[in-house]
Amino acid sequence: MRKLVIAISLLAFAGSAAYADPIKDRQALMKERGKLAGQLSKVVKGEEDFDAAAVLTTLKALQANAEKFDAEKLFPAGSDKGDTTAAPKIWEDKAGFNAAADKLLTDVKAAVASPPADADALKAQLNTIGGDCGTCHQTYRIKKG
């Protein structure tokens, strides 16, 4: 009996670890996304040399990040409270929110499918991708005071 209780406790713990805090999960995903965009931005600004292979690797990582985005898991009902800048509009307009996420993924996939040949081409792609981020943030994010 004792072994059964221990086994059930371990399963419950493992199950709770699989479904971590959605607020922390989405913050980690967005932090990673910002870091990747920042790496590309350094190339556009001339702070780092244009390296086609490195840019493509970063774009692929950005695509993988965008593919991890799952609004149902990251923004479940009730996750609008706590340490979050997620705006109530997310839960009021799930279709629009999902469409914004889909547009980002589509634009990142397009950048990966047609990798930039130079920093100017990357700048055009990053302007599109950054525009997607900005549009979503304006509508679905509360600005920190």
PDB file of C-alpha atoms in Angstrom:
ATOM      1  CA  MET A   1       0.000   0.000   0.000  1.00  0.00           C
ATOM      2  CA  ARG A   2       2.765   2.385   0.920  1.00  0.00           C
ATOM      3  CA  LYS A   3       4.457   1.774  -2.447  1.00  0.00           C
ATOM      4  CA  LEU A   4       1.173   2.564  -4.198  1.00  0.00           C
ATOM      5  CA  VAL A   5       0.825   5.861  -2.341  1.00  0.00           C
ATOM      6  CA  ILE A   6       4.406   6.786  -3.223  1.00  0.00           C
ATOM      7  CA  ALA A   7       3.870   5.835  -6.871  1.00  0.00           C
ATOM      8  CA  ILE A   8       0.683   7.898  -7.083  1.00  0.00           C
ATOM      9  CA  SER A   9       2.429  10.842  -5.432  1.00  0.00           C
ATOM     10  CA  LEU A  10       5.288  10.645  -7.916  1.00  0.00           C
ATOM     11  CA  LEU A  11       2.869  10.478 -10.837  1.00  0.00           C
ATOM     12  CA  ALA A  12       0.956  13.471  -9.514  1.00  0.00           C
ATOM     13  CA  PHE A  13       4.200  15.410  -9.154  1.00  0.00           C
ATOM     14  CA  ALA A  14       5.359  14.455 -12.659  1.00  0.00           C
ATOM     15  CA  GLY A  15       1.984  15.430 -14.055  1.00  0.00           C
ATOM     16  CA  SER A  16       2.085  18.817 -12.386  1.00  0.00           C
ATOM     17  CA  ALA A  17       5.597  19.418 -13.746  1.00  0.00           C
ATOM     18  CA  ALA A  18       4.369  18.688 -17.277  1.00  0.00           C
ATOM     19  CA  TYR A  19       1.759  21.421 -16.892  1.00  0.00           C
ATOM     20  CA  ALA A  20       3.868  24.195 -15.462  1.00  0.00           C
ATOM     21  CA  ASP A  21       2.668  27.702 -14.787  1.00  0.00           C
ATOM     22  CA  PRO A  22       1.252  29.089 -18.072  1.00  0.00           C
ATOM     23  CA  ILE A  23       2.280  32.642 -17.165  1.00  0.00           C
ATOM     24  CA  LYS A  24       5.902  31.614 -16.636  1.00  0.00           C
ATOM     25  CA  ASP A  25       5.814  29.400 -19.723  1.00  0.00           C
ATOM     26  CA  ARG A  26       4.600  32.201 -21.992  1.00  0.00           C
ATOM     27  CA  GLN A  27       7.011  34.696 -20.443  1.00  0.00           C
ATOM     28  CA  ALA A  28       9.895  32.299 -21.132  1.00  0.00           C
ATOM     29  CA  LEU A  29       8.727  31.806 -24.716  1.00  0.00           C
ATOM     30  CA  MET A  30       8.459  35.561 -25.303  1.00  0.00           C
ATOM     31  CA  LYS A  31      11.826  36.196 -23.642  1.00  0.00           C
ATOM     32  CA  GLU A  32      13.423  33.665 -25.990  1.00  0.00           C
ATOM     33  CA  ARG A  33      11.617  35.275 -28.948  1.00  0.00           C
ATOM     34  CA  GLY A  34      12.911  38.706 -27.965  1.00  0.00           C
ATOM     35  CA  LYS A  35      16.458  37.398 -27.619  1.00  0.00           C
ATOM     36  CA  LEU A  36      16.339  35.865 -31.114  1.00  0.00           C
ATOM     37  CA  ALA A  37      14.900  39.032 -32.638  1.00  0.00           C
ATOM     38  CA  GLY A  38      17.595  41.000 -30.827  1.00  0.00           C
ATOM     39  CA  GLN A  39      20.309  38.861 -32.414  1.00  0.00           C
ATOM     40  CA  LEU A  40      18.888  39.604 -35.859  1.00  0.00           C
ATOM     41  CA  SER A  41      18.536  43.275 -34.995  1.00  0.00           C
ATOM     42  CA  LYS A  42      22.263  43.502 -34.196  1.00  0.00           C
ATOM     43  CA  VAL A  43      23.020  42.354 -37.742  1.00  0.00           C
ATOM     44  CA  VAL A  44      20.576  44.874 -39.232  1.00  0.00           C
ATOM     45  CA  LYS A  45      22.125  47.674 -37.150  1.00  0.00           C
ATOM     46  CA  GLY A  46      25.619  46.699 -38.269  1.00  0.00           C
ATOM     47  CA  GLU A  47      26.669  45.743 -34.742  1.00  0.00           C
ATOM     48  CA  GLU A  48      27.456  42.258 -36.049  1.00  0.00           C
ATOM     49  CA  ASP A  49      28.570  41.161 -39.495  1.00  0.00           C
ATOM     50  CA  PHE A  50      26.038  39.557 -41.809  1.00  0.00           C
ATOM     51  CA  ASP A  51      26.614  35.799 -41.826  1.00  0.00           C
ATOM     52  CA  ALA A  52      23.985  34.076 -43.971  1.00  0.00           C
ATOM     53  CA  ALA A  53      24.311  30.740 -42.169  1.00  0.00           C
ATOM     54  CA  ALA A  54      24.052  32.315 -38.708  1.00  0.00           C
ATOM     55  CA  VAL A  55      21.074  34.439 -39.767  1.00  0.00           C
ATOM     56  CA  LEU A  56      19.288  31.395 -41.159  1.00  0.00           C
ATOM     57  CA  THR A  57      19.994  29.449 -37.967  1.00  0.00           C
ATOM     58  CA  THR A  58      18.494  32.280 -35.917  1.00  0.00           C
ATOM     59  CA  LEU A  59      15.479  32.539 -38.224  1.00  0.00           C
ATOM     60  CA  LYS A  60      14.926  28.781 -37.877  1.00  0.00           C
ATOM     61  CA  ALA A  61      15.121  29.120 -34.093  1.00  0.00           C
ATOM     62  CA  LEU A  62      12.589  31.942 -34.292  1.00  0.00           C
ATOM     63  CA  GLN A  63      10.334  29.700 -36.377  1.00  0.00           C
ATOM     64  CA  ALA A  64      10.643  26.892 -33.820  1.00  0.00           C
ATOM     65  CA  ASN A  65       9.757  29.386 -31.103  1.00  0.00           C
ATOM     66  CA  ALA A  66       6.688  30.588 -33.023  1.00  0.00           C
ATOM     67  CA  GLU A  67       5.627  26.983 -33.624  1.00  0.00           C
ATOM     68  CA  LYS A  68       5.653  26.344 -29.853  1.00  0.00           C
ATOM     69  CA  PHE A  69       3.063  29.067 -29.360  1.00  0.00           C
ATOM     70  CA  ASP A  70      -0.204  27.475 -28.264  1.00  0.00           C
ATOM     71  CA  ALA A  71      -2.708  30.049 -27.040  1.00  0.00           C
ATOM     72  CA  GLU A  72      -4.908  27.423 -25.388  1.00  0.00           C
ATOM     73  CA  LYS A  73      -2.043  26.134 -23.219  1.00  0.00           C
ATOM     74  CA  LEU A  74      -0.245  29.434 -22.676  1.00  0.00           C
ATOM     75  CA  PHE A  75      -3.329  31.603 -22.100  1.00  0.00           C
ATOM     76  CA  PRO A  76      -5.920  29.364 -20.419  1.00  0.00           C
ATOM     77  CA  ALA A  77      -8.877  30.885 -18.614  1.00  0.00           C
ATOM     78  CA  GLY A  78      -7.770  32.309 -15.297  1.00  0.00           C
ATOM     79  CA  SER A  79      -4.196  33.034 -16.370  1.00  0.00           C
ATOM     80  CA  ASP A  80      -5.005  36.705 -16.747  1.00  0.00           C
ATOM     81  CA  LYS A  81      -4.319  37.254 -13.042  1.00  0.00           C
ATOM     82  CA  GLY A  82      -0.916  37.451 -11.427  1.00  0.00           C
ATOM     83  CA  ASP A  83       2.467  38.583 -12.722  1.00  0.00           C
ATOM     84  CA  THR A  84       1.417  39.141 -16.323  1.00  0.00           C
ATOM     85  CA  THR A  85       1.123  41.901 -18.876  1.00  0.00           C
ATOM     86  CA  ALA A  86      -1.402  39.928 -20.909  1.00  0.00           C
ATOM     87  CA  ALA A  87      -4.346  42.205 -21.710  1.00  0.00           C
ATOM     88  CA  PRO A  88      -7.956  41.093 -21.145  1.00  0.00           C
ATOM     89  CA  LYS A  89      -8.448  41.507 -24.897  1.00  0.00           C
ATOM     90  CA  ILE A  90      -6.709  38.117 -25.356  1.00  0.00           C
ATOM     91  CA  TRP A  91      -9.624  36.312 -23.735  1.00  0.00           C
ATOM     92  CA  GLU A  92     -12.219  38.619 -25.305  1.00  0.00           C
ATOM     93  CA  ASP A  93     -10.854  38.161 -28.841  1.00  0.00           C
ATOM     94  CA  LYS A  94      -9.261  34.702 -29.018  1.00  0.00           C
ATOM     95  CA  ALA A  95      -9.782  34.541 -32.803  1.00  0.00           C
ATOM     96  CA  GLY A  96      -7.940  37.827 -33.354  1.00  0.00           C
ATOM     97  CA  PHE A  97      -5.197  36.824 -30.943  1.00  0.00           C
ATOM     98  CA  ASN A  98      -4.714  33.491 -32.685  1.00  0.00           C
ATOM     99  CA  ALA A  99      -4.715  35.239 -36.074  1.00  0.00           C
ATOM    100  CA  ALA A 100      -1.926  37.554 -34.876  1.00  0.00           C
ATOM    101  CA  ALA A 101       0.133  34.556 -33.743  1.00  0.00           C
ATOM    102  CA  ASP A 102      -0.540  32.796 -37.045  1.00  0.00           C
ATOM    103  CA  LYS A 103       0.580  35.856 -39.026  1.00  0.00           C
ATOM    104  CA  LEU A 104       3.883  35.936 -37.160  1.00  0.00           C
ATOM    105  CA  LEU A 105       4.453  32.246 -37.826  1.00  0.00           C
ATOM    106  CA  THR A 106       3.612  32.687 -41.522  1.00  0.00           C
ATOM    107  CA  ASP A 107       6.012  35.615 -41.870  1.00  0.00           C
ATOM    108  CA  VAL A 108       8.829  33.817 -40.034  1.00  0.00           C
ATOM    109  CA  LYS A 109       8.319  30.722 -42.200  1.00  0.00           C
ATOM    110  CA  ALA A 110       8.517  32.937 -45.292  1.00  0.00           C
ATOM    111  CA  ALA A 111      11.813  34.379 -44.057  1.00  0.00           C
ATOM    112  CA  VAL A 112      13.202  30.880 -43.491  1.00  0.00           C
ATOM    113  CA  ALA A 113      11.961  29.691 -46.907  1.00  0.00           C
ATOM    114  CA  SER A 114      13.578  32.670 -48.611  1.00  0.00           C
ATOM    115  CA  PRO A 115      16.647  33.482 -46.518  1.00  0.00           C
ATOM    116  CA  PRO A 116      18.002  37.017 -46.809  1.00  0.00           C
ATOM    117  CA  ALA A 117      21.076  37.476 -48.980  1.00  0.00           C
ATOM    118  CA  ASP A 118      22.321  40.521 -47.105  1.00  0.00           C
ATOM    119  CA  ALA A 119      21.620  42.824 -44.178  1.00  0.00           C
ATOM    120  CA  ASP A 120      19.217  44.976 -46.221  1.00  0.00           C
ATOM    121  CA  ALA A 121      17.081  41.963 -47.103  1.00  0.00           C
ATOM    122  CA  LEU A 122      17.166  40.876 -43.461  1.00  0.00           C
ATOM    123  CA  LYS A 123      16.071  44.377 -42.459  1.00  0.00           C
ATOM    124  CA  ALA A 124      12.988  44.111 -44.668  1.00  0.00           C
ATOM    125  CA  GLN A 125      12.113  40.719 -43.193  1.00  0.00           C
ATOM    126  CA  LEU A 126      12.758  41.887 -39.652  1.00  0.00           C
ATOM    127  CA  ASN A 127      10.554  44.940 -40.231  1.00  0.00           C
ATOM    128  CA  THR A 128       7.697  42.603 -41.174  1.00  0.00           C
ATOM    129  CA  ILE A 129       8.306  40.251 -38.258  1.00  0.00           C
ATOM    130  CA  GLY A 130       8.783  43.130 -35.829  1.00  0.00           C
ATOM    131  CA  GLY A 131       5.601  44.712 -37.136  1.00  0.00           C
ATOM    132  CA  ASP A 132       3.758  41.511 -36.284  1.00  0.00           C
ATOM    133  CA  CYS A 133       5.147  41.638 -32.757  1.00  0.00           C
ATOM    134  CA  GLY A 134       4.312  45.322 -32.357  1.00  0.00           C
ATOM    135  CA  THR A 135       0.759  44.947 -33.612  1.00  0.00           C
ATOM    136  CA  CYS A 136       0.118  42.088 -31.209  1.00  0.00           C
ATOM    137  CA  HIS A 137       1.679  43.953 -28.298  1.00  0.00           C
ATOM    138  CA  GLN A 138      -0.384  47.086 -28.949  1.00  0.00           C
ATOM    139  CA  THR A 139      -3.620  45.121 -28.834  1.00  0.00           C
ATOM    140  CA  TYR A 140      -2.957  42.225 -26.508  1.00  0.00           C
ATOM    141  CA  ARG A 141      -0.370  43.450 -24.019  1.00  0.00           C
ATOM    142  CA  ILE A 142      -0.613  45.853 -21.097  1.00  0.00           C
ATOM    143  CA  LYS A 143       2.239  48.322 -21.008  1.00  0.00           C
ATOM    144  CA  LYS A 144       4.243  48.261 -17.807  1.00  0.00           C
ATOM    145  CA  GLY A 145       4.089  51.537 -15.925  1.00  0.00           C
TER     146      GLY A 145
END
